[in-house]
């Protein structure tokens, strides 16, 4: 924690924007005009533009009690980049708008921007503008991400075909348990402020919720190996909900194998402690920001070589519905519980 506190009022709105963006350097040749004018100008050099926006509200999407501002800045950016990657596109620019209350100091907003700039640097994205306003209802963050893709090479949710294989990157369910852990420690702290949070050995789970990483590497790998997924979505709301989105948009059904769902060892251990199934965490937890996609059968051999991609099922005719085969051999209809609803 920094100990100096500069009131935002001492800089004023324009002074604050200037302060936050004075070292803002752009890295993309396509960023022709950045912060400082009425609008930014970008050139996509004949490629198509992909645009996505998100609104994050304090108390709904994040809790400042256990979310470091730097992580929040980083996460606000990367959850948007994840949407761009989920189109198999490359993010190039973002705009960032914030609503801040006077309980925030300049130092606090700076810390938030440190995370924003860290994400921009890591994923080679330029911050090209935004808006700044006063909020009376907590911290408000809105990010718009812009990306580029070769003409007509973007991948939607609607292209999955019968017999395509369902794939997912990384592992699922960890972010949900990370959140449960933070909520548990918060409750203990509120009841007894003397108790230090017990998050030892839980760095993986906590990192998955506080500092998610979008799968730029998976998109890059697929492009490099010329594997064109037939559909794609990022996992922000839990596997079942996302898979149902693909099925609905593609007008197909699916079979998902519970035993094939990738789950980290730490997730399994913590699921036992919380007495929930680790598959349930993956299916309904959300916030994992992995990529869920479908591929043609003929691409199986090549995809199987990537240890960070799991094949978890296949696409069926719509009439068969969306189902999961459990470890016990039972067939269950997939339901979208979405995140937090089974907390
Ligand atoms: P306007 O009055 O035209 O909305 P602003 O004074 O809000 O202009 O913004 C001036 C410049 O600063 C613009 O380029 C805008 O995109 C940028 N900007 C404003 N707020 C932010 C912010 N929070 N982060 C980054 N850039 C910002
Ligand atoms: Mg403005």
Short mmCIF file of C-alpha atoms and ligand atoms in Angstrom, two decimals:
data_model
loop_
_atom_site.label_atom_id
_atom_site.label_comp_id
_atom_site.label_asym_id
_atom_site.label_seq_id
_atom_site.Cartn_x
_atom_site.Cartn_y
_atom_site.Cartn_z
CA UNK A 1 0.00 0.00 0.00
CA UNK A 2 1.27 3.45 -0.85
CA UNK A 3 1.08 5.93 2.02
CA UNK A 4 0.78 9.20 0.16
CA UNK A 5 -2.74 10.10 -0.84
CA UNK A 6 -3.35 12.58 -3.62
CA UNK A 7 -6.98 13.64 -4.00
CA UNK A 8 -8.30 13.27 -7.52
CA UNK A 9 -9.85 16.73 -7.12
CA UNK A 10 -6.35 18.23 -6.92
CA UNK A 11 -5.68 17.10 -10.51
CA UNK A 12 -9.16 17.48 -11.95
CA UNK A 13 -10.56 15.23 -14.67
CA UNK A 14 -8.26 16.39 -17.45
CA UNK A 15 -5.26 16.42 -15.14
CA UNK A 16 -6.02 12.86 -14.08
CA UNK A 17 -6.35 11.60 -17.67
CA UNK A 18 -3.12 13.36 -18.58
CA UNK A 19 -1.43 11.88 -15.51
CA UNK A 20 -2.61 8.35 -16.28
CA UNK A 21 -1.73 8.43 -19.96
CA UNK A 22 1.43 10.53 -20.07
CA UNK A 23 3.67 7.49 -20.59
CA UNK A 24 1.22 5.72 -22.86
CA UNK A 25 3.16 4.45 -25.85
CA UNK A 26 1.57 2.68 -28.77
CA UNK A 27 3.05 -0.50 -30.24
CA UNK A 28 0.85 -1.21 -33.25
CA UNK A 29 1.53 0.36 -36.64
CA UNK A 30 -2.23 0.46 -37.12
CA UNK A 31 -2.68 2.89 -34.22
CA UNK A 32 -2.57 6.14 -36.17
CA UNK A 33 -3.94 8.46 -33.49
CA UNK A 34 -4.22 7.58 -29.80
CA UNK A 35 -5.28 9.34 -26.57
CA UNK A 36 -5.61 13.13 -26.71
CA UNK A 37 -8.08 13.97 -29.44
CA UNK A 38 -11.86 13.66 -29.85
CA UNK A 39 -11.41 10.15 -31.19
CA UNK A 40 -8.66 7.68 -31.97
CA UNK A 41 -7.84 6.58 -35.53
CA UNK A 42 -6.82 3.04 -36.42
CA UNK A 43 -5.85 1.35 -39.66
CA UNK A 44 -6.53 -2.39 -39.96
CA UNK A 45 -4.66 -2.68 -43.29
CA UNK A 46 -7.42 -4.49 -45.11
CA UNK A 47 -8.05 -6.94 -42.28
CA UNK A 48 -11.47 -7.16 -40.68
CA UNK A 49 -12.17 -5.58 -37.29
CA UNK A 50 -13.53 -7.46 -34.31
CA UNK A 51 -14.99 -5.42 -31.45
CA UNK A 52 -16.15 -6.43 -27.99
CA UNK A 53 -17.10 -4.50 -24.87
CA UNK A 54 -17.62 -5.30 -21.19
CA UNK A 55 -18.90 -3.44 -18.16
CA UNK A 56 -17.59 -4.31 -14.69
CA UNK A 57 -19.25 -3.05 -11.50
CA UNK A 58 -17.85 -3.04 -8.00
CA UNK A 59 -19.87 -5.35 -5.75
CA UNK A 60 -21.21 -7.31 -8.74
CA UNK A 61 -18.16 -8.34 -10.73
CA UNK A 62 -15.41 -7.69 -8.24
CA UNK A 63 -14.87 -7.14 -4.54
CA UNK A 64 -12.18 -4.61 -3.65
CA UNK A 65 -11.76 -6.25 -0.26
CA UNK A 66 -9.67 -9.04 -1.76
CA UNK A 67 -8.94 -7.81 -5.27
CA UNK A 68 -5.68 -5.88 -5.57
CA UNK A 69 -6.21 -2.89 -7.89
CA UNK A 70 -3.32 -3.89 -10.10
CA UNK A 71 -4.84 -7.33 -10.66
CA UNK A 72 -8.21 -5.72 -11.31
CA UNK A 73 -6.70 -3.49 -14.00
CA UNK A 74 -5.03 -6.49 -15.58
CA UNK A 75 -8.17 -8.63 -15.43
CA UNK A 76 -10.44 -5.86 -16.80
CA UNK A 77 -8.31 -5.81 -19.92
CA UNK A 78 -7.67 -9.52 -20.38
CA UNK A 79 -11.31 -10.64 -20.04
CA UNK A 80 -12.00 -8.44 -23.07
CA UNK A 81 -8.99 -9.72 -24.97
CA UNK A 82 -10.30 -13.22 -24.29
CA UNK A 83 -13.45 -12.35 -26.26
CA UNK A 84 -11.34 -11.19 -29.20
CA UNK A 85 -9.21 -14.37 -29.10
CA UNK A 86 -12.44 -16.40 -28.98
CA UNK A 87 -13.14 -15.07 -32.48
CA UNK A 88 -9.68 -16.36 -33.52
CA UNK A 89 -8.72 -12.71 -33.96
CA UNK A 90 -5.74 -10.73 -32.67
CA UNK A 91 -6.49 -7.83 -30.31
CA UNK A 92 -4.81 -4.57 -31.26
CA UNK A 93 -6.38 -1.72 -29.28
CA UNK A 94 -8.57 -1.06 -26.24
CA UNK A 95 -10.47 1.87 -24.86
CA UNK A 96 -11.00 2.05 -21.11
CA UNK A 97 -13.67 4.06 -19.32
CA UNK A 98 -13.81 4.43 -15.57
CA UNK A 99 -16.26 5.82 -13.04
CA UNK A 100 -14.53 6.61 -9.75
CA UNK A 101 -15.78 7.79 -6.40
CA UNK A 102 -13.87 10.27 -4.24
CA UNK A 103 -12.86 7.46 -1.88
CA UNK A 104 -10.27 6.68 -4.58
CA UNK A 105 -6.97 8.51 -4.54
CA UNK A 106 -4.81 9.26 -7.55
CA UNK A 107 -2.41 6.58 -6.25
CA UNK A 108 -5.19 3.99 -6.25
CA UNK A 109 -6.17 4.75 -9.86
CA UNK A 110 -2.48 4.64 -10.78
CA UNK A 111 -2.19 1.17 -9.30
CA UNK A 112 -5.18 0.07 -11.36
CA UNK A 113 -3.54 1.50 -14.50
CA UNK A 114 -0.31 -0.35 -13.75
CA UNK A 115 -2.27 -3.56 -14.26
CA UNK A 116 -3.94 -2.15 -17.38
CA UNK A 117 -0.58 -1.26 -18.92
CA UNK A 118 0.93 -4.61 -17.91
CA UNK A 119 -1.82 -6.41 -19.83
CA UNK A 120 -1.45 -4.07 -22.82
CA UNK A 121 2.27 -4.71 -22.94
CA UNK A 122 1.98 -8.45 -22.54
CA UNK A 123 -0.60 -8.84 -25.30
CA UNK A 124 0.75 -6.11 -27.57
CA UNK A 125 -2.36 -3.98 -27.39
CA UNK A 126 -2.56 -0.17 -27.42
CA UNK A 127 -4.69 1.86 -25.00
CA UNK A 128 -6.14 4.44 -27.39
CA UNK A 129 -8.76 6.27 -25.34
CA UNK A 130 -11.58 6.12 -22.87
CA UNK A 131 -13.67 8.27 -20.64
CA UNK A 132 -13.42 9.32 -17.01
CA UNK A 133 -16.30 10.24 -14.79
CA UNK A 134 -17.41 10.44 -11.16
CA UNK A 135 -19.34 7.53 -9.69
CA UNK A 136 -21.49 7.52 -6.57
CA UNK A 137 -22.05 3.78 -6.65
CA UNK A 138 -18.55 2.36 -6.47
CA UNK A 139 -15.91 1.71 -9.06
CA UNK A 140 -17.19 1.25 -12.61
CA UNK A 141 -14.99 -0.08 -15.40
CA UNK A 142 -15.82 -0.45 -19.07
CA UNK A 143 -13.37 -1.83 -21.59
CA UNK A 144 -13.82 -2.05 -25.34
CA UNK A 145 -11.36 -4.22 -27.21
CA UNK A 146 -10.67 -4.03 -30.93
CA UNK A 147 -8.96 -6.76 -32.88
CA UNK A 148 -8.13 -7.74 -36.41
CA UNK A 149 -8.54 -10.90 -38.43
CA UNK A 150 -7.80 -11.95 -42.01
CA UNK A 151 -10.92 -11.42 -44.14
CA UNK A 152 -13.64 -13.91 -43.21
CA UNK A 153 -11.33 -15.96 -41.00
CA UNK A 154 -13.10 -15.09 -37.75
CA UNK A 155 -14.69 -18.05 -35.94
CA UNK A 156 -18.22 -17.74 -34.56
CA UNK A 157 -20.31 -19.87 -32.20
CA UNK A 158 -22.49 -21.09 -35.02
CA UNK A 159 -20.29 -23.29 -37.20
CA UNK A 160 -20.20 -26.59 -35.28
CA UNK A 161 -21.23 -29.59 -37.40
CA UNK A 162 -22.37 -33.13 -36.49
CA UNK A 163 -19.35 -35.34 -35.63
CA UNK A 164 -17.03 -32.39 -34.94
CA UNK A 165 -14.91 -32.90 -31.84
CA UNK A 166 -15.33 -30.63 -28.81
CA UNK A 167 -12.06 -29.27 -27.42
CA UNK A 168 -11.13 -27.09 -24.47
CA UNK A 169 -7.82 -25.49 -23.52
CA UNK A 170 -6.11 -25.64 -20.10
CA UNK A 171 -8.16 -26.77 -17.12
CA UNK A 172 -11.52 -25.74 -15.69
CA UNK A 173 -13.11 -25.04 -12.33
CA UNK A 174 -10.09 -23.52 -10.57
CA UNK A 175 -11.30 -19.91 -10.74
CA UNK A 176 -14.59 -20.84 -9.10
CA UNK A 177 -12.84 -22.51 -6.17
CA UNK A 178 -10.38 -19.62 -5.93
CA UNK A 179 -13.36 -17.31 -5.52
CA UNK A 180 -14.94 -19.57 -2.89
CA UNK A 181 -11.66 -19.52 -0.98
CA UNK A 182 -11.41 -15.72 -1.06
CA UNK A 183 -15.06 -15.42 0.01
CA UNK A 184 -14.47 -17.85 2.87
CA UNK A 185 -11.43 -15.95 4.11
CA UNK A 186 -13.28 -12.65 3.78
CA UNK A 187 -16.10 -13.97 5.95
CA UNK A 188 -13.66 -15.21 8.59
CA UNK A 189 -11.86 -11.86 8.51
CA UNK A 190 -15.08 -9.88 8.91
CA UNK A 191 -16.07 -12.02 11.90
CA UNK A 192 -12.61 -11.87 13.42
CA UNK A 193 -10.32 -9.18 11.97
CA UNK A 194 -7.34 -10.54 13.93
CA UNK A 195 -7.20 -13.72 11.87
CA UNK A 196 -4.82 -13.72 8.90
CA UNK A 197 -6.18 -15.19 5.67
CA UNK A 198 -5.22 -18.82 5.22
CA UNK A 199 -4.41 -18.96 1.53
CA UNK A 200 -1.15 -20.85 1.81
CA UNK A 201 -0.56 -23.38 -0.95
CA UNK A 202 -3.57 -22.08 -2.82
CA UNK A 203 -1.69 -19.79 -5.16
CA UNK A 204 -2.92 -21.61 -8.28
CA UNK A 205 -6.62 -21.29 -7.44
CA UNK A 206 -6.31 -17.69 -6.25
CA UNK A 207 -4.31 -16.71 -9.31
CA UNK A 208 -6.93 -18.24 -11.60
CA UNK A 209 -9.62 -15.93 -10.20
CA UNK A 210 -7.58 -12.78 -9.59
CA UNK A 211 -5.23 -12.84 -12.57
CA UNK A 212 -6.64 -14.94 -15.41
CA UNK A 213 -4.64 -15.31 -18.62
CA UNK A 214 -6.43 -15.23 -21.98
CA UNK A 215 -5.38 -18.02 -24.36
CA UNK A 216 -3.51 -16.00 -26.96
CA UNK A 217 -1.10 -18.94 -27.16
CA UNK A 218 -3.83 -21.39 -28.22
CA UNK A 219 -5.08 -19.07 -30.99
CA UNK A 220 -1.52 -18.60 -32.18
CA UNK A 221 -0.89 -22.35 -32.15
CA UNK A 222 -4.07 -23.09 -34.12
CA UNK A 223 -3.20 -20.43 -36.71
CA UNK A 224 0.36 -21.70 -36.97
CA UNK A 225 -0.84 -25.28 -37.53
CA UNK A 226 -3.54 -24.12 -39.93
CA UNK A 227 -6.25 -25.73 -37.85
CA UNK A 228 -9.50 -23.86 -38.40
CA UNK A 229 -11.97 -24.52 -35.58
CA UNK A 230 -15.55 -24.74 -36.80
CA UNK A 231 -16.83 -22.81 -33.76
CA UNK A 232 -15.33 -21.14 -30.71
CA UNK A 233 -16.32 -19.39 -27.47
CA UNK A 234 -14.40 -18.40 -24.34
CA UNK A 235 -15.33 -19.96 -21.01
CA UNK A 236 -16.49 -17.10 -18.83
CA UNK A 237 -19.71 -18.63 -17.45
CA UNK A 238 -18.92 -22.31 -17.00
CA UNK A 239 -18.52 -25.16 -19.47
CA UNK A 240 -22.20 -26.21 -19.69
CA UNK A 241 -23.44 -22.72 -20.39
CA UNK A 242 -20.79 -22.15 -23.09
CA UNK A 243 -21.32 -25.53 -24.73
CA UNK A 244 -25.06 -24.87 -24.83
CA UNK A 245 -24.35 -21.53 -26.53
CA UNK A 246 -22.43 -23.35 -29.25
CA UNK A 247 -25.16 -26.00 -29.61
CA UNK A 248 -27.92 -23.41 -29.83
CA UNK A 249 -26.06 -21.15 -32.26
CA UNK A 250 -24.96 -24.10 -34.42
CA UNK A 251 -28.30 -25.90 -34.24
CA UNK A 252 -26.71 -29.14 -33.06
CA UNK A 253 -26.55 -31.38 -29.99
CA UNK A 254 -23.55 -32.80 -28.15
CA UNK A 255 -22.11 -35.54 -25.99
CA UNK A 256 -19.72 -34.40 -23.29
CA UNK A 257 -17.65 -36.96 -21.34
CA UNK A 258 -17.39 -35.99 -17.69
CA UNK A 259 -14.15 -37.98 -17.27
CA UNK A 260 -12.51 -36.00 -20.09
CA UNK A 261 -13.06 -32.58 -18.50
CA UNK A 262 -9.60 -31.26 -17.60
CA UNK A 263 -9.30 -30.43 -13.90
CA UNK A 264 -6.13 -29.33 -12.07
CA UNK A 265 -4.93 -31.37 -9.05
CA UNK A 266 -5.36 -28.32 -6.78
CA UNK A 267 -8.95 -28.00 -7.98
CA UNK A 268 -9.66 -31.65 -7.13
CA UNK A 269 -8.23 -31.25 -3.63
CA UNK A 270 -10.14 -28.06 -2.89
CA UNK A 271 -13.38 -29.45 -4.36
CA UNK A 272 -13.13 -32.23 -1.76
CA UNK A 273 -12.65 -29.66 0.98
CA UNK A 274 -15.69 -27.68 -0.17
CA UNK A 275 -17.61 -30.92 -0.72
CA UNK A 276 -18.51 -30.17 -4.31
CA UNK A 277 -17.73 -32.24 -7.37
CA UNK A 278 -14.80 -30.92 -9.35
CA UNK A 279 -16.75 -31.53 -12.56
CA UNK A 280 -19.56 -29.35 -11.17
CA UNK A 281 -17.02 -26.56 -10.63
CA UNK A 282 -15.93 -26.89 -14.26
CA UNK A 283 -19.47 -27.12 -15.60
CA UNK A 284 -21.02 -24.28 -13.64
CA UNK A 285 -18.14 -22.32 -12.12
CA UNK A 286 -16.98 -19.93 -14.80
CA UNK A 287 -14.31 -17.24 -15.04
CA UNK A 288 -11.73 -19.73 -16.32
CA UNK A 289 -11.21 -17.81 -19.59
CA UNK A 290 -10.18 -20.94 -21.44
CA UNK A 291 -11.21 -21.50 -25.05
CA UNK A 292 -13.94 -23.99 -25.95
CA UNK A 293 -14.05 -24.92 -29.63
CA UNK A 294 -14.97 -27.58 -32.14
CA UNK A 295 -12.75 -29.11 -34.81
CA UNK A 296 -13.27 -31.46 -37.75
CA UNK A 297 -12.50 -35.12 -37.09
CA UNK A 298 -9.64 -34.99 -39.60
CA UNK A 299 -7.83 -32.45 -37.38
CA UNK A 300 -7.84 -34.80 -34.38
CA UNK A 301 -4.31 -36.21 -34.77
CA UNK A 302 -2.77 -32.77 -34.93
CA UNK A 303 -4.76 -31.31 -32.05
CA UNK A 304 -3.98 -34.35 -29.89
CA UNK A 305 -0.30 -33.36 -30.04
CA UNK A 306 -1.01 -30.24 -28.00
CA UNK A 307 -0.97 -31.25 -24.33
CA UNK A 308 -2.81 -28.10 -23.40
CA UNK A 309 -5.89 -29.00 -25.41
CA UNK A 310 -8.33 -31.73 -24.29
CA UNK A 311 -10.91 -33.39 -26.50
CA UNK A 312 -13.96 -33.67 -24.25
CA UNK A 313 -16.78 -34.81 -26.50
CA UNK A 314 -18.37 -34.56 -29.90
CA UNK A 315 -21.21 -32.82 -31.70
CA UNK A 316 -24.40 -34.75 -32.45
CA UNK A 317 -27.63 -34.14 -34.26
CA UNK A 318 -29.83 -31.54 -32.61
CA UNK A 319 -32.57 -34.13 -32.01
CA UNK A 320 -30.28 -35.97 -29.59
CA UNK A 321 -30.01 -32.89 -27.38
CA UNK A 322 -27.04 -31.69 -25.32
CA UNK A 323 -25.92 -34.42 -22.93
CA UNK A 324 -23.13 -35.44 -20.61
CA UNK A 325 -22.02 -39.01 -20.01
CA UNK A 326 -21.03 -39.23 -16.34
CA UNK A 327 -18.15 -41.25 -14.95
CA UNK A 328 -20.75 -43.73 -13.71
CA UNK A 329 -22.07 -44.22 -17.24
CA UNK A 330 -25.28 -42.24 -16.83
CA UNK A 331 -26.55 -39.80 -19.40
CA UNK A 332 -27.56 -36.36 -18.11
CA UNK A 333 -29.07 -33.43 -19.92
CA UNK A 334 -26.68 -30.47 -19.83
CA UNK A 335 -28.13 -27.50 -17.97
CA UNK A 336 -26.75 -24.00 -17.85
CA UNK A 337 -26.46 -22.99 -14.26
CA UNK A 338 -24.12 -20.14 -14.92
CA UNK A 339 -21.70 -18.89 -12.42
CA UNK A 340 -22.51 -18.24 -8.78
CA UNK A 341 -25.97 -19.73 -8.96
CA UNK A 342 -24.95 -22.88 -7.11
CA UNK A 343 -22.80 -21.15 -4.50
P1 LIG B 1 -14.19 14.20 -24.58
O1 LIG B 1 -14.60 15.41 -23.83
O2 LIG B 1 -14.07 14.41 -26.07
O3 LIG B 1 -14.92 12.96 -24.18
P2 LIG B 1 -12.10 13.54 -22.74
O4 LIG B 1 -11.61 14.75 -22.06
O5 LIG B 1 -13.07 12.66 -22.05
O6 LIG B 1 -12.65 13.98 -24.16
O7 LIG B 1 -10.86 12.68 -23.18
C1 LIG B 1 -9.70 13.25 -23.70
C2 LIG B 1 -8.82 12.15 -24.24
O8 LIG B 1 -8.44 11.29 -23.20
C3 LIG B 1 -9.52 11.28 -25.27
O9 LIG B 1 -8.53 10.85 -26.20
C4 LIG B 1 -10.01 10.11 -24.46
O10 LIG B 1 -10.16 8.96 -25.27
C5 LIG B 1 -8.90 9.97 -23.43
N1 LIG B 1 -9.32 9.41 -22.13
C6 LIG B 1 -10.29 9.87 -21.31
N2 LIG B 1 -10.39 9.13 -20.19
C7 LIG B 1 -9.49 8.15 -20.31
C8 LIG B 1 -9.10 7.05 -19.48
N3 LIG B 1 -9.69 6.78 -18.30
N4 LIG B 1 -8.12 6.23 -19.91
C9 LIG B 1 -7.51 6.46 -21.09
N5 LIG B 1 -7.81 7.49 -21.91
C10 LIG B 1 -8.79 8.33 -21.54
MG1 LIG B 2 -14.95 12.24 -22.26
#
